[in-house]
């Protein structure tokens, strides 16, 4: 984030230079009125008026060009900031479900990056930059008369104090309201993801009532903060109007005493309006600054956890032997390990089925096999190298993964099977055939060029699972990891899946799958039974199934005979 700020600050010198020029351009209108009142009216020279008018037009055109340049520079700074944060924010968003946030909620880093970009290009930052106008405008007021400069300086100090009080009094409630709004939005997103079940099970009224209560509490907090901000902004505007009256009174007294001209009185008021404008804008944009600070802190929290260091060297995977030794994993924030001392191995050409009850640690084991998180103790190695240290792009060349859920990314069927990389036509067709998807694709109007997305072409759950299987098989990986791969498949789809697993076994690939149905269990060579994060049974499929099916008395006798 420091590097992102540094890149955004690269446009700061240009912005400072533009604002200095704008400060001098802002003198054009006050000086025009001053010259018209003091010279044109006194001399009656129409030529002077024409030249003054022409100069004013040129100055206003220059001011407009400078305003445009400043707006584009602010937009460029915001774009630099967003570009530098986009990659890390996307990584954080992709892994947010696996990494609890410090406040107990999952951040929306990509949305926060967009908010920061909008803020950086908005009027709040421009108002702070306009403070550059203060010294030259005060100097010009003092040149007109020291009393004008003194009044202008006093007005700046008063507005600065009022602005500081406004910021101190509204920061806490505004940040609390922003955080509450963020949590409410996150809760709504979670609820809407399960909208089908919510409607089907009659949960909609209760969910709507809960949302209403949360929304009312959030709005109450935001409303209290907003009322305080508006009250302070009104006080600042009233003070500014009072200051304008003070400058008029000062000018009248100076004119009556002959110490200043009537034109200087008008010019001083116009200059004071320009001088105090940034202070008033800062007061009215205080909420934007505080909300941006809340977004920045939230984004920093999302990016605080450094990703595990990974090797950038392309590593070979000639065998595909998976070794798990004394594996222990304690999720962040958990009180007890999910996996406790697991040791097993999967040889090339072997199929291991992991079975167990809900909460036994099956999906967590697959995540660690895939290197998605580092273990707390022990290791998971593929061909002798820790999977969590393997570069993700290189690791994907050797491993295929089929998760339980398969949300569609925007792309063609060929691109999705090829994992969004440049598709190899032969490898895409081979993977589709192995997954039993080739015939379905052939019936589509555009074949493998058919574009899919969550809001576009509709696939059934079974077709999605076949597409996910084809993606996992793409490139003939050495290790295939399947998490309940037949959850949405019919009998024909299960037969195709079993055939695909057999094909991987024949070419010497290793397969690790989580299964509940008998057909997939029968396709395995080895069974691993998990219970409460421990290995309950592990060994050849036939022996483990026999032990599971054996009555407790028989198992006790076997244990006694072994002990004897």
Coordinates of C-alpha atoms in Angstrom, one line a residue:
X1 CA 0.0 0.0 0.0
X2 CA 3.0 2.3 0.6
X3 CA 4.1 1.6 -3.0
X4 CA 0.6 2.4 -4.2
X5 CA 0.7 5.7 -2.4
X6 CA 4.1 6.5 -3.8
X7 CA 2.8 5.9 -7.4
X8 CA -0.2 8.1 -6.8
X9 CA 2.0 10.9 -5.3
X10 CA 4.0 10.9 -8.6
X11 CA 1.4 13.4 -10.0
X12 CA 1.6 15.6 -6.9
X13 CA 4.3 18.0 -8.3
X14 CA 2.1 18.6 -11.4
X15 CA -0.9 19.2 -9.2
X16 CA 1.0 21.7 -7.0
X17 CA 2.2 23.6 -10.0
X18 CA -1.2 23.7 -11.5
X19 CA -2.7 25.0 -8.3
X20 CA -0.1 27.7 -8.0
X21 CA -1.0 28.9 -11.5
X22 CA -4.7 28.7 -10.6
X23 CA -4.1 30.9 -7.5
X24 CA -2.7 33.6 -9.8
X25 CA -5.5 33.0 -12.3
X26 CA -8.0 33.6 -9.5
X27 CA -6.7 37.1 -9.2
X28 CA -8.0 38.0 -12.7
X29 CA -11.7 38.8 -11.7
X30 CA -10.9 40.8 -8.5
X31 CA -8.3 42.8 -10.3
X32 CA -10.7 43.4 -13.2
X33 CA -13.3 44.9 -10.9
X34 CA -10.8 46.9 -9.1
X35 CA -9.4 48.4 -12.3
X36 CA -12.9 49.1 -13.7
X37 CA -14.0 50.9 -10.6
X38 CA -10.8 52.8 -10.0
X39 CA -9.6 53.5 -13.6
X40 CA -12.4 53.1 -16.1
X41 CA -15.1 55.0 -14.1
X42 CA -12.6 57.7 -13.2
X43 CA -11.2 58.3 -16.7
X44 CA -14.2 57.1 -18.8
X45 CA -11.8 55.3 -21.2
X46 CA -13.7 52.7 -23.2
X47 CA -10.5 51.5 -24.7
X48 CA -9.2 50.6 -21.2
X49 CA -12.4 48.7 -20.6
X50 CA -12.0 46.7 -23.8
X51 CA -8.4 45.8 -23.0
X52 CA -9.3 44.9 -19.5
X53 CA -12.2 42.7 -20.8
X54 CA -10.0 41.0 -23.3
X55 CA -7.4 40.3 -20.6
X56 CA -10.2 38.9 -18.4
X57 CA -11.4 36.5 -21.1
X58 CA -7.8 35.2 -21.7
X59 CA -7.4 34.7 -17.9
X60 CA -10.6 32.8 -17.6
X61 CA -9.8 30.6 -20.6
X62 CA -6.4 29.8 -19.0
X63 CA -8.2 29.1 -15.7
X64 CA -10.6 26.7 -17.4
X65 CA -7.7 24.9 -19.0
X66 CA -5.9 24.6 -15.7
X67 CA -9.1 23.3 -14.0
X68 CA -9.3 20.6 -16.7
X69 CA -5.6 19.7 -16.3
X70 CA -6.1 19.4 -12.6
X71 CA -9.1 17.2 -12.9
X72 CA -7.3 14.9 -15.3
X73 CA -4.2 14.8 -13.0
X74 CA -6.4 13.9 -10.0
X75 CA -8.0 11.1 -12.2
X76 CA -4.6 9.9 -13.2
X77 CA -3.5 9.8 -9.5
X78 CA -6.6 7.8 -8.6
X79 CA -6.0 5.5 -11.5
X80 CA -2.4 4.9 -10.4
X81 CA -3.5 4.1 -6.9
X82 CA -6.2 1.7 -8.1
X83 CA -3.8 0.0 -10.6
X84 CA -1.2 -0.6 -7.9
X85 CA -3.8 -2.0 -5.5
X86 CA -5.9 -4.0 -8.0
X87 CA -3.7 -7.1 -8.0
X88 CA -3.2 -7.5 -4.2
X89 CA -6.9 -6.6 -3.7
X90 CA -8.0 -9.2 -6.2
X91 CA -5.8 -11.8 -4.4
X92 CA -7.3 -10.8 -1.1
X93 CA -10.8 -11.0 -2.4
X94 CA -10.2 -14.4 -3.9
X95 CA -8.9 -15.8 -0.6
X96 CA -11.2 -13.8 1.8
X97 CA -13.3 -16.9 2.4
X98 CA -10.3 -18.7 3.7
X99 CA -8.9 -15.9 5.8
X100 CA -11.1 -14.4 8.6
X101 CA -10.7 -10.6 8.9
X102 CA -9.7 -9.0 12.2
X103 CA -13.2 -7.6 12.7
X104 CA -14.9 -10.9 12.0
X105 CA -16.2 -9.9 8.5
X106 CA -14.9 -10.5 5.0
X107 CA -13.7 -7.4 3.3
X108 CA -14.6 -6.5 -0.2
X109 CA -11.2 -5.3 -1.4
X110 CA -12.0 -4.7 -5.0
X111 CA -15.0 -2.6 -4.1
X112 CA -12.8 -0.6 -1.7
X113 CA -10.2 0.0 -4.4
X114 CA -13.0 1.5 -6.6
X115 CA -14.1 3.7 -3.7
X116 CA -10.5 5.0 -3.2
X117 CA -10.2 5.7 -6.9
X118 CA -13.4 7.8 -6.9
X119 CA -12.3 9.6 -3.7
X120 CA -8.8 10.4 -5.1
X121 CA -10.4 12.0 -8.2
X122 CA -13.1 13.8 -6.3
X123 CA -13.6 17.3 -4.8
X124 CA -12.3 16.3 -1.4
X125 CA -8.7 16.0 -2.5
X126 CA -9.1 19.1 -4.7
X127 CA -10.3 21.1 -1.7
X128 CA -7.1 20.3 0.2
X129 CA -5.0 21.2 -2.9
X130 CA -6.8 24.6 -3.0
X131 CA -5.1 25.5 0.3
X132 CA -2.1 26.3 -1.9
X133 CA -4.0 29.4 -2.8
X134 CA -3.9 30.7 0.7
X135 CA -0.4 32.3 0.9
X136 CA -0.5 34.2 -2.5
X137 CA -4.1 35.4 -1.9
X138 CA -3.2 36.6 1.6
X139 CA -0.1 38.4 0.2
X140 CA -2.3 40.2 -2.4
X141 CA -4.8 41.2 0.3
X142 CA -1.9 42.6 2.4
X143 CA -0.6 44.5 -0.6
X144 CA -4.0 46.1 -1.1
X145 CA -3.9 47.1 2.6
X146 CA -2.5 45.5 5.7
X147 CA -5.9 45.6 7.3
X148 CA -7.3 43.4 4.5
X149 CA -4.5 40.9 5.1
X150 CA -5.1 40.9 8.8
X151 CA -8.8 40.2 8.4
X152 CA -8.1 37.5 5.9
X153 CA -5.6 35.8 8.1
X154 CA -8.0 35.9 11.1
X155 CA -10.8 34.4 9.0
X156 CA -8.5 31.6 7.9
X157 CA -7.5 30.8 11.5
X158 CA -11.1 30.8 12.7
X159 CA -12.3 28.5 9.9
X160 CA -9.3 26.2 10.4
X161 CA -10.2 25.8 14.1
X162 CA -13.8 25.2 13.2
X163 CA -12.8 22.6 10.6
X164 CA -10.5 20.8 13.2
X165 CA -13.4 20.7 15.7
X166 CA -15.7 19.4 13.0
X167 CA -13.2 16.6 12.1
X168 CA -12.6 15.7 15.7
X169 CA -16.4 15.6 16.5
X170 CA -17.5 13.5 13.5
X171 CA -14.6 11.1 12.9
X172 CA -15.7 8.4 15.4
X173 CA -19.4 8.3 14.5
X174 CA -18.8 8.5 10.8
X175 CA -16.3 5.6 10.9
X176 CA -18.6 3.6 13.0
X177 CA -21.4 4.2 10.5
X178 CA -19.2 3.3 7.6
X179 CA -18.2 0.0 9.3
X180 CA -21.8 -0.8 10.2
X181 CA -22.8 -0.1 6.6
X182 CA -20.1 -2.4 5.3
X183 CA -21.1 -5.3 7.7
X184 CA -24.7 -4.9 6.7
X185 CA -23.9 -5.0 3.0
X186 CA -21.7 -8.1 3.5
X187 CA -24.6 -9.8 5.4
X188 CA -27.0 -9.0 2.6
X189 CA -24.6 -10.5 0.0
X190 CA -24.3 -13.7 2.0
X191 CA -28.1 -13.9 2.3
X192 CA -28.7 -13.3 -1.4
X193 CA -26.3 -16.0 -2.4
X194 CA -28.7 -18.4 -0.8
X195 CA -31.8 -16.7 -2.1
X196 CA -33.3 -19.8 -3.7
X197 CA -33.3 -21.7 -0.3
X198 CA -34.5 -18.6 1.5
X199 CA -37.6 -18.4 -0.7
X200 CA -38.2 -22.2 -0.8
X201 CA -38.1 -22.6 2.9
X202 CA -40.2 -19.6 3.8
X203 CA -37.3 -17.7 5.4
X204 CA -37.9 -14.5 3.4
X205 CA -40.1 -12.7 6.0
X206 CA -37.7 -13.4 8.8
X207 CA -34.7 -12.5 6.7
X208 CA -36.4 -9.3 5.5
X209 CA -37.2 -8.4 9.2
X210 CA -33.6 -9.0 10.2
X211 CA -32.4 -6.9 7.3
X212 CA -34.8 -4.1 8.2
X213 CA -33.6 -4.1 11.8
X214 CA -29.9 -4.0 10.8
X215 CA -30.7 -1.3 8.2
X216 CA -32.5 0.7 10.8
X217 CA -29.6 0.5 13.2
X218 CA -27.1 1.4 10.5
X219 CA -29.3 4.3 9.3
X220 CA -29.7 5.6 12.8
X221 CA -25.9 5.6 13.3
X222 CA -25.3 7.2 9.9
X223 CA -28.1 9.7 10.5
X224 CA -26.7 10.9 13.8
X225 CA -23.3 11.3 12.2
X226 CA -24.8 13.1 9.2
X227 CA -26.7 15.5 11.4
X228 CA -23.6 16.4 13.3
X229 CA -21.7 17.0 10.0
X230 CA -24.5 19.1 8.6
X231 CA -24.7 21.2 11.7
X232 CA -21.0 21.9 11.7
X233 CA -21.1 22.6 7.9
X234 CA -23.9 25.1 8.6
X235 CA -21.8 26.8 11.3
X236 CA -18.9 27.1 9.0
X237 CA -21.0 28.6 6.2
X238 CA -22.5 31.1 8.7
X239 CA -19.1 32.0 9.9
X240 CA -17.9 32.5 6.4
X241 CA -20.8 34.9 5.7
X242 CA -20.1 36.8 8.8
X243 CA -16.5 37.1 7.7
X244 CA -17.6 38.5 4.4
X245 CA -19.5 41.2 6.2
X246 CA -16.4 41.9 8.4
X247 CA -14.3 42.4 5.2
X248 CA -17.0 44.7 3.7
X249 CA -17.0 46.8 6.9
X250 CA -13.2 47.0 6.9
X251 CA -13.2 48.1 3.3
X252 CA -15.9 50.8 4.0
X253 CA -13.9 52.2 6.9
X254 CA -10.7 52.3 4.8
X255 CA -12.5 54.0 1.9
X256 CA -14.0 56.6 4.3
X257 CA -10.6 57.3 5.8
X258 CA -9.1 57.6 2.3
X259 CA -6.7 54.7 3.0
X260 CA -8.1 52.5 0.2
X261 CA -10.0 52.9 -3.1
X262 CA -13.6 51.6 -3.7
X263 CA -12.2 49.2 -6.2
X264 CA -10.0 47.6 -3.5
X265 CA -13.0 47.1 -1.3
X266 CA -14.7 45.0 -4.0
X267 CA -11.5 43.2 -4.9
X268 CA -10.9 42.3 -1.3
X269 CA -14.3 40.7 -0.9
X270 CA -13.8 38.6 -4.1
X271 CA -10.3 37.6 -2.9
X272 CA -11.7 36.7 0.6
X273 CA -14.3 34.5 -1.1
X274 CA -11.6 32.7 -3.0
X275 CA -9.4 32.5 0.1
X276 CA -12.1 30.9 2.4
X277 CA -13.5 28.6 -0.2
X278 CA -11.1 25.7 0.4
X279 CA -11.8 25.9 4.2
X280 CA -15.5 25.6 3.6
X281 CA -15.1 22.8 1.1
X282 CA -12.9 20.9 3.6
X283 CA -15.6 21.2 6.2
X284 CA -18.3 20.0 3.8
X285 CA -16.1 17.1 2.5
X286 CA -15.0 16.0 6.0
X287 CA -17.3 13.0 5.7
X288 CA -15.7 11.9 2.5
X289 CA -12.3 12.1 4.1
X290 CA -13.4 10.1 7.1
X291 CA -15.1 7.4 5.0
X292 CA -12.1 7.2 2.8
X293 CA -10.0 6.6 5.9
X294 CA -12.3 3.8 7.0
X295 CA -12.1 2.3 3.5
X296 CA -8.3 2.6 3.6
X297 CA -8.1 0.9 7.0
X298 CA -10.4 -1.9 5.9
X299 CA -8.4 -2.5 2.8
X300 CA -5.2 -2.5 4.8
X301 CA -6.7 -5.1 7.1
X302 CA -7.6 -7.2 4.1
X303 CA -4.0 -7.0 2.8
X304 CA -2.3 -7.3 6.2
X305 CA -1.8 -11.0 6.1
X306 CA 1.2 -11.7 3.9
X307 CA 0.8 -14.6 1.5
X308 CA 3.0 -17.6 2.0
X309 CA 6.3 -17.2 0.2
X310 CA 6.4 -19.2 -2.9
X311 CA 9.3 -20.5 -5.1
X312 CA 9.4 -18.8 -8.5
X313 CA 11.4 -21.6 -10.0
X314 CA 9.6 -24.0 -12.4
X315 CA 9.9 -27.4 -10.7
X316 CA 9.6 -30.8 -12.4
X317 CA 6.9 -33.3 -11.4
X318 CA 7.9 -36.5 -13.1
X319 CA 6.4 -39.0 -10.7
X320 CA 3.4 -37.3 -9.0
X321 CA 4.1 -38.9 -5.6
X322 CA 2.2 -37.2 -2.8
X323 CA 3.5 -37.5 0.8
X324 CA 1.7 -36.3 3.9
X325 CA 3.6 -36.5 7.2
X326 CA 2.5 -35.6 10.7
X327 CA 0.2 -32.9 9.3
X328 CA -1.4 -30.5 11.7
X329 CA -3.5 -27.5 10.8
X330 CA -5.1 -24.9 13.1
X331 CA -7.3 -22.4 11.2
X332 CA -6.9 -18.8 12.2
X333 CA -9.1 -18.0 15.1
X334 CA -9.9 -21.7 15.9
X335 CA -9.4 -23.1 19.3
X336 CA -8.4 -26.6 18.2
X337 CA -6.7 -28.1 15.2
X338 CA -8.9 -29.4 12.3
X339 CA -6.2 -31.9 11.3
X340 CA -4.1 -33.7 13.9
X341 CA -1.0 -35.6 12.9
X342 CA -2.0 -37.1 9.6
X343 CA 0.5 -39.4 7.8
X344 CA 0.0 -41.2 4.5
X345 CA 1.2 -41.3 1.0
X346 CA -0.3 -41.6 -2.5
X347 CA 1.9 -43.4 -5.1
X348 CA 1.8 -42.7 -8.9
X349 CA -1.0 -44.8 -10.4
X350 CA -2.9 -45.0 -7.0
X351 CA -6.4 -43.7 -6.2
X352 CA -7.0 -42.6 -2.6
X353 CA -10.5 -42.0 -1.4
X354 CA -11.0 -39.9 1.7
X355 CA -14.2 -40.6 3.6
X356 CA -15.6 -39.5 6.9
X357 CA -18.4 -37.7 8.6
X358 CA -19.3 -34.0 8.4
X359 CA -16.6 -31.9 10.0
X360 CA -14.0 -34.6 9.9
X361 CA -11.5 -32.4 8.0
X362 CA -11.8 -33.8 4.5
X363 CA -12.1 -30.5 2.6
X364 CA -9.4 -28.9 4.8
X365 CA -7.1 -31.8 3.9
X366 CA -7.7 -31.2 0.2
X367 CA -6.9 -27.5 0.6
X368 CA -3.6 -28.3 2.3
X369 CA -2.8 -30.9 -0.4
X370 CA -3.3 -28.1 -3.0
X371 CA -1.0 -25.7 -1.0
X372 CA -3.8 -23.2 -0.4
X373 CA -2.6 -22.7 3.2
X374 CA 0.7 -23.6 5.0
X375 CA 0.4 -26.3 7.7
X376 CA 1.1 -25.5 11.3
X377 CA 3.2 -28.6 11.6
X378 CA 4.3 -31.5 9.4
X379 CA 4.4 -31.2 5.6
X380 CA 2.6 -32.0 2.4
X381 CA 5.0 -32.7 -0.5
X382 CA 4.5 -33.4 -4.2
X383 CA 7.6 -35.2 -5.6
X384 CA 9.5 -34.1 -2.5
X385 CA 8.6 -30.4 -2.5
X386 CA 6.2 -28.6 -0.2
X387 CA 2.9 -27.8 -2.1
X388 CA 2.3 -24.5 -0.2
X389 CA 5.7 -23.2 -1.4
X390 CA 5.1 -24.1 -5.1
X391 CA 4.5 -21.2 -7.4
X392 CA 0.8 -21.3 -8.3
X393 CA 1.1 -21.0 -12.0
X394 CA 3.8 -23.8 -12.1
X395 CA 1.9 -25.9 -9.6
X396 CA -1.2 -25.8 -11.8
X397 CA 0.7 -27.5 -14.7
X398 CA 0.9 -30.7 -12.6
X399 CA -2.3 -30.6 -10.6
X400 CA -6.0 -30.7 -11.5
X401 CA -8.7 -29.8 -9.0
X402 CA -12.5 -30.2 -9.0
X403 CA -14.1 -28.3 -6.1
X404 CA -17.5 -28.9 -4.6
X405 CA -18.9 -25.6 -6.1
X406 CA -18.1 -24.4 -9.6
X407 CA -19.1 -20.8 -10.3
X408 CA -18.8 -19.9 -13.9
X409 CA -16.2 -17.4 -15.0
X410 CA -16.9 -15.3 -18.1
X411 CA -15.3 -17.1 -21.0
X412 CA -15.8 -19.6 -23.8
X413 CA -16.1 -23.3 -23.0
X414 CA -12.6 -23.8 -24.5
X415 CA -11.2 -21.0 -22.3
X416 CA -12.8 -22.3 -19.2
X417 CA -11.5 -25.8 -19.8
X418 CA -8.0 -24.3 -20.5
X419 CA -8.2 -22.5 -17.2
X420 CA -8.6 -19.1 -18.9
X421 CA -5.2 -19.5 -20.6
X422 CA -4.6 -19.8 -24.4
X423 CA -6.5 -23.0 -25.2
X424 CA -4.6 -25.9 -26.8
X425 CA -7.4 -27.3 -29.1
X426 CA -6.2 -31.0 -28.8
X427 CA -5.8 -30.8 -25.1
X428 CA -9.3 -29.1 -24.7
X429 CA -11.0 -31.8 -26.8
X430 CA -9.2 -34.6 -25.0
X431 CA -10.2 -33.2 -21.6
X432 CA -13.8 -32.7 -22.8
X433 CA -14.0 -36.3 -24.1
X434 CA -12.6 -37.7 -20.8
X435 CA -15.3 -35.8 -18.9
X436 CA -18.1 -36.8 -21.2
X437 CA -18.7 -33.3 -22.3
X438 CA -17.7 -33.4 -26.0
X439 CA -21.1 -34.6 -27.2
X440 CA -22.9 -31.8 -25.3
X441 CA -20.5 -29.2 -26.7
X442 CA -21.1 -30.5 -30.2
X443 CA -24.8 -29.7 -29.9
X444 CA -24.2 -26.0 -29.1
X445 CA -24.5 -23.4 -31.9
X446 CA -20.9 -22.2 -31.5
X447 CA -19.4 -25.4 -30.0
X448 CA -16.3 -24.8 -27.9
X449 CA -16.6 -21.1 -28.7
X450 CA -19.9 -20.8 -26.8
X451 CA -19.5 -18.1 -24.2
X452 CA -20.6 -19.0 -20.6
X453 CA -21.2 -16.8 -17.6
X454 CA -23.4 -16.8 -14.5
X455 CA -25.8 -14.4 -16.2
X456 CA -25.5 -16.0 -19.7
X457 CA -25.8 -19.5 -21.1
X458 CA -27.5 -21.8 -18.6
X459 CA -25.9 -25.1 -17.7
X460 CA -27.4 -27.7 -15.3
X461 CA -25.5 -28.6 -12.2
X462 CA -24.5 -31.9 -13.7
X463 CA -23.2 -30.2 -16.8
X464 CA -21.2 -27.7 -14.7
X465 CA -19.6 -30.6 -12.8
X466 CA -18.6 -32.2 -16.1
X467 CA -17.1 -28.9 -17.2
X468 CA -15.2 -28.6 -13.9
X469 CA -14.0 -32.2 -14.4
X470 CA -12.8 -31.4 -17.9
X471 CA -10.9 -28.3 -16.5
X472 CA -9.3 -30.5 -13.9
X473 CA -8.2 -33.1 -16.5
X474 CA -6.8 -30.5 -18.9
X475 CA -3.1 -31.0 -19.6
X476 CA -3.1 -34.5 -18.1
X477 CA -2.0 -33.5 -14.6
X478 CA 0.2 -35.8 -12.5
X479 CA -2.1 -35.3 -9.4
X480 CA -5.9 -35.1 -9.6
X481 CA -7.8 -33.8 -6.5
X482 CA -11.6 -34.3 -6.5
X483 CA -13.9 -32.9 -3.8
X484 CA -17.2 -34.9 -4.0
X485 CA -17.0 -35.0 -7.9
X486 CA -20.2 -36.9 -8.3
X487 CA -22.5 -34.7 -6.2
X488 CA -24.5 -33.6 -9.2
X489 CA -23.9 -36.5 -11.6
X490 CA -26.4 -39.1 -12.8
X491 CA -25.6 -42.7 -13.3
X492 CA -24.1 -42.0 -16.8
X493 CA -22.1 -39.1 -15.4
X494 CA -20.7 -41.3 -12.6
X495 CA -19.7 -44.0 -15.0
X496 CA -17.8 -41.4 -17.1
X497 CA -16.2 -40.1 -13.9
X498 CA -15.0 -43.6 -12.9
X499 CA -13.6 -44.1 -16.4
X500 CA -11.7 -40.8 -16.2
X501 CA -10.2 -41.8 -12.9
X502 CA -9.2 -45.1 -14.3
X503 CA -7.6 -43.4 -17.3
X504 CA -5.5 -41.2 -14.9
X505 CA -4.5 -44.3 -13.0
X506 CA -3.4 -46.1 -16.2
X507 CA -1.1 -43.2 -17.3
X508 CA 0.5 -43.2 -13.8
X509 CA -1.2 -40.2 -12.3
X510 CA -2.2 -40.1 -8.6
X511 CA -5.8 -39.3 -7.6
X512 CA -7.1 -38.0 -4.2
X513 CA -10.9 -37.8 -3.9
X514 CA -13.5 -37.1 -1.3
X515 CA -16.4 -39.5 -1.8
X516 CA -19.6 -40.6 -0.1
X517 CA -21.1 -42.9 -2.7
X518 CA -20.2 -46.5 -3.0
X519 CA -19.4 -46.4 -6.7
X520 CA -16.5 -43.9 -6.2
X521 CA -15.3 -45.8 -3.1
X522 CA -15.1 -49.0 -5.2
X523 CA -12.9 -47.1 -7.8
X524 CA -10.3 -46.4 -5.1
X525 CA -7.2 -48.5 -4.3
X526 CA -6.8 -47.1 -0.8
X527 CA -9.2 -45.7 1.7
X528 CA -8.5 -43.0 4.3
X529 CA -11.2 -42.7 7.0
X530 CA -11.1 -39.4 8.9
X531 CA -12.8 -38.7 12.3
X532 CA -12.4 -35.5 14.2
X533 CA -9.2 -34.6 12.3
X534 CA -7.5 -37.9 13.0
X535 CA -6.9 -41.0 10.8
X536 CA -9.4 -43.6 12.0
X537 CA -8.5 -46.2 9.4
X538 CA -6.1 -46.3 6.5
X539 CA -5.1 -49.0 4.1
X540 CA -6.2 -51.1 1.1
X541 CA -9.9 -50.5 0.2
X542 CA -11.0 -54.1 0.7
X543 CA -9.5 -54.4 4.2
X544 CA -10.8 -51.0 5.4
X545 CA -14.3 -51.7 4.1
X546 CA -14.3 -55.0 5.8
X547 CA -13.2 -53.4 9.1
X548 CA -15.9 -50.7 8.8
X549 CA -18.5 -53.4 8.1
X550 CA -17.3 -55.7 10.9
X551 CA -19.2 -55.8 14.2
X552 CA -17.6 -54.2 17.2
X553 CA -17.2 -57.6 18.9
X554 CA -15.3 -59.0 16.0
X555 CA -13.0 -56.0 15.9
X556 CA -12.3 -56.4 19.6
X557 CA -11.3 -60.1 19.1
X558 CA -9.0 -59.1 16.2
X559 CA -7.4 -56.5 18.4
X560 CA -7.0 -58.9 21.3
X561 CA -5.4 -61.5 19.0
X562 CA -3.0 -59.0 17.6
X563 CA -2.1 -57.9 21.1
X564 CA -1.6 -61.5 22.2

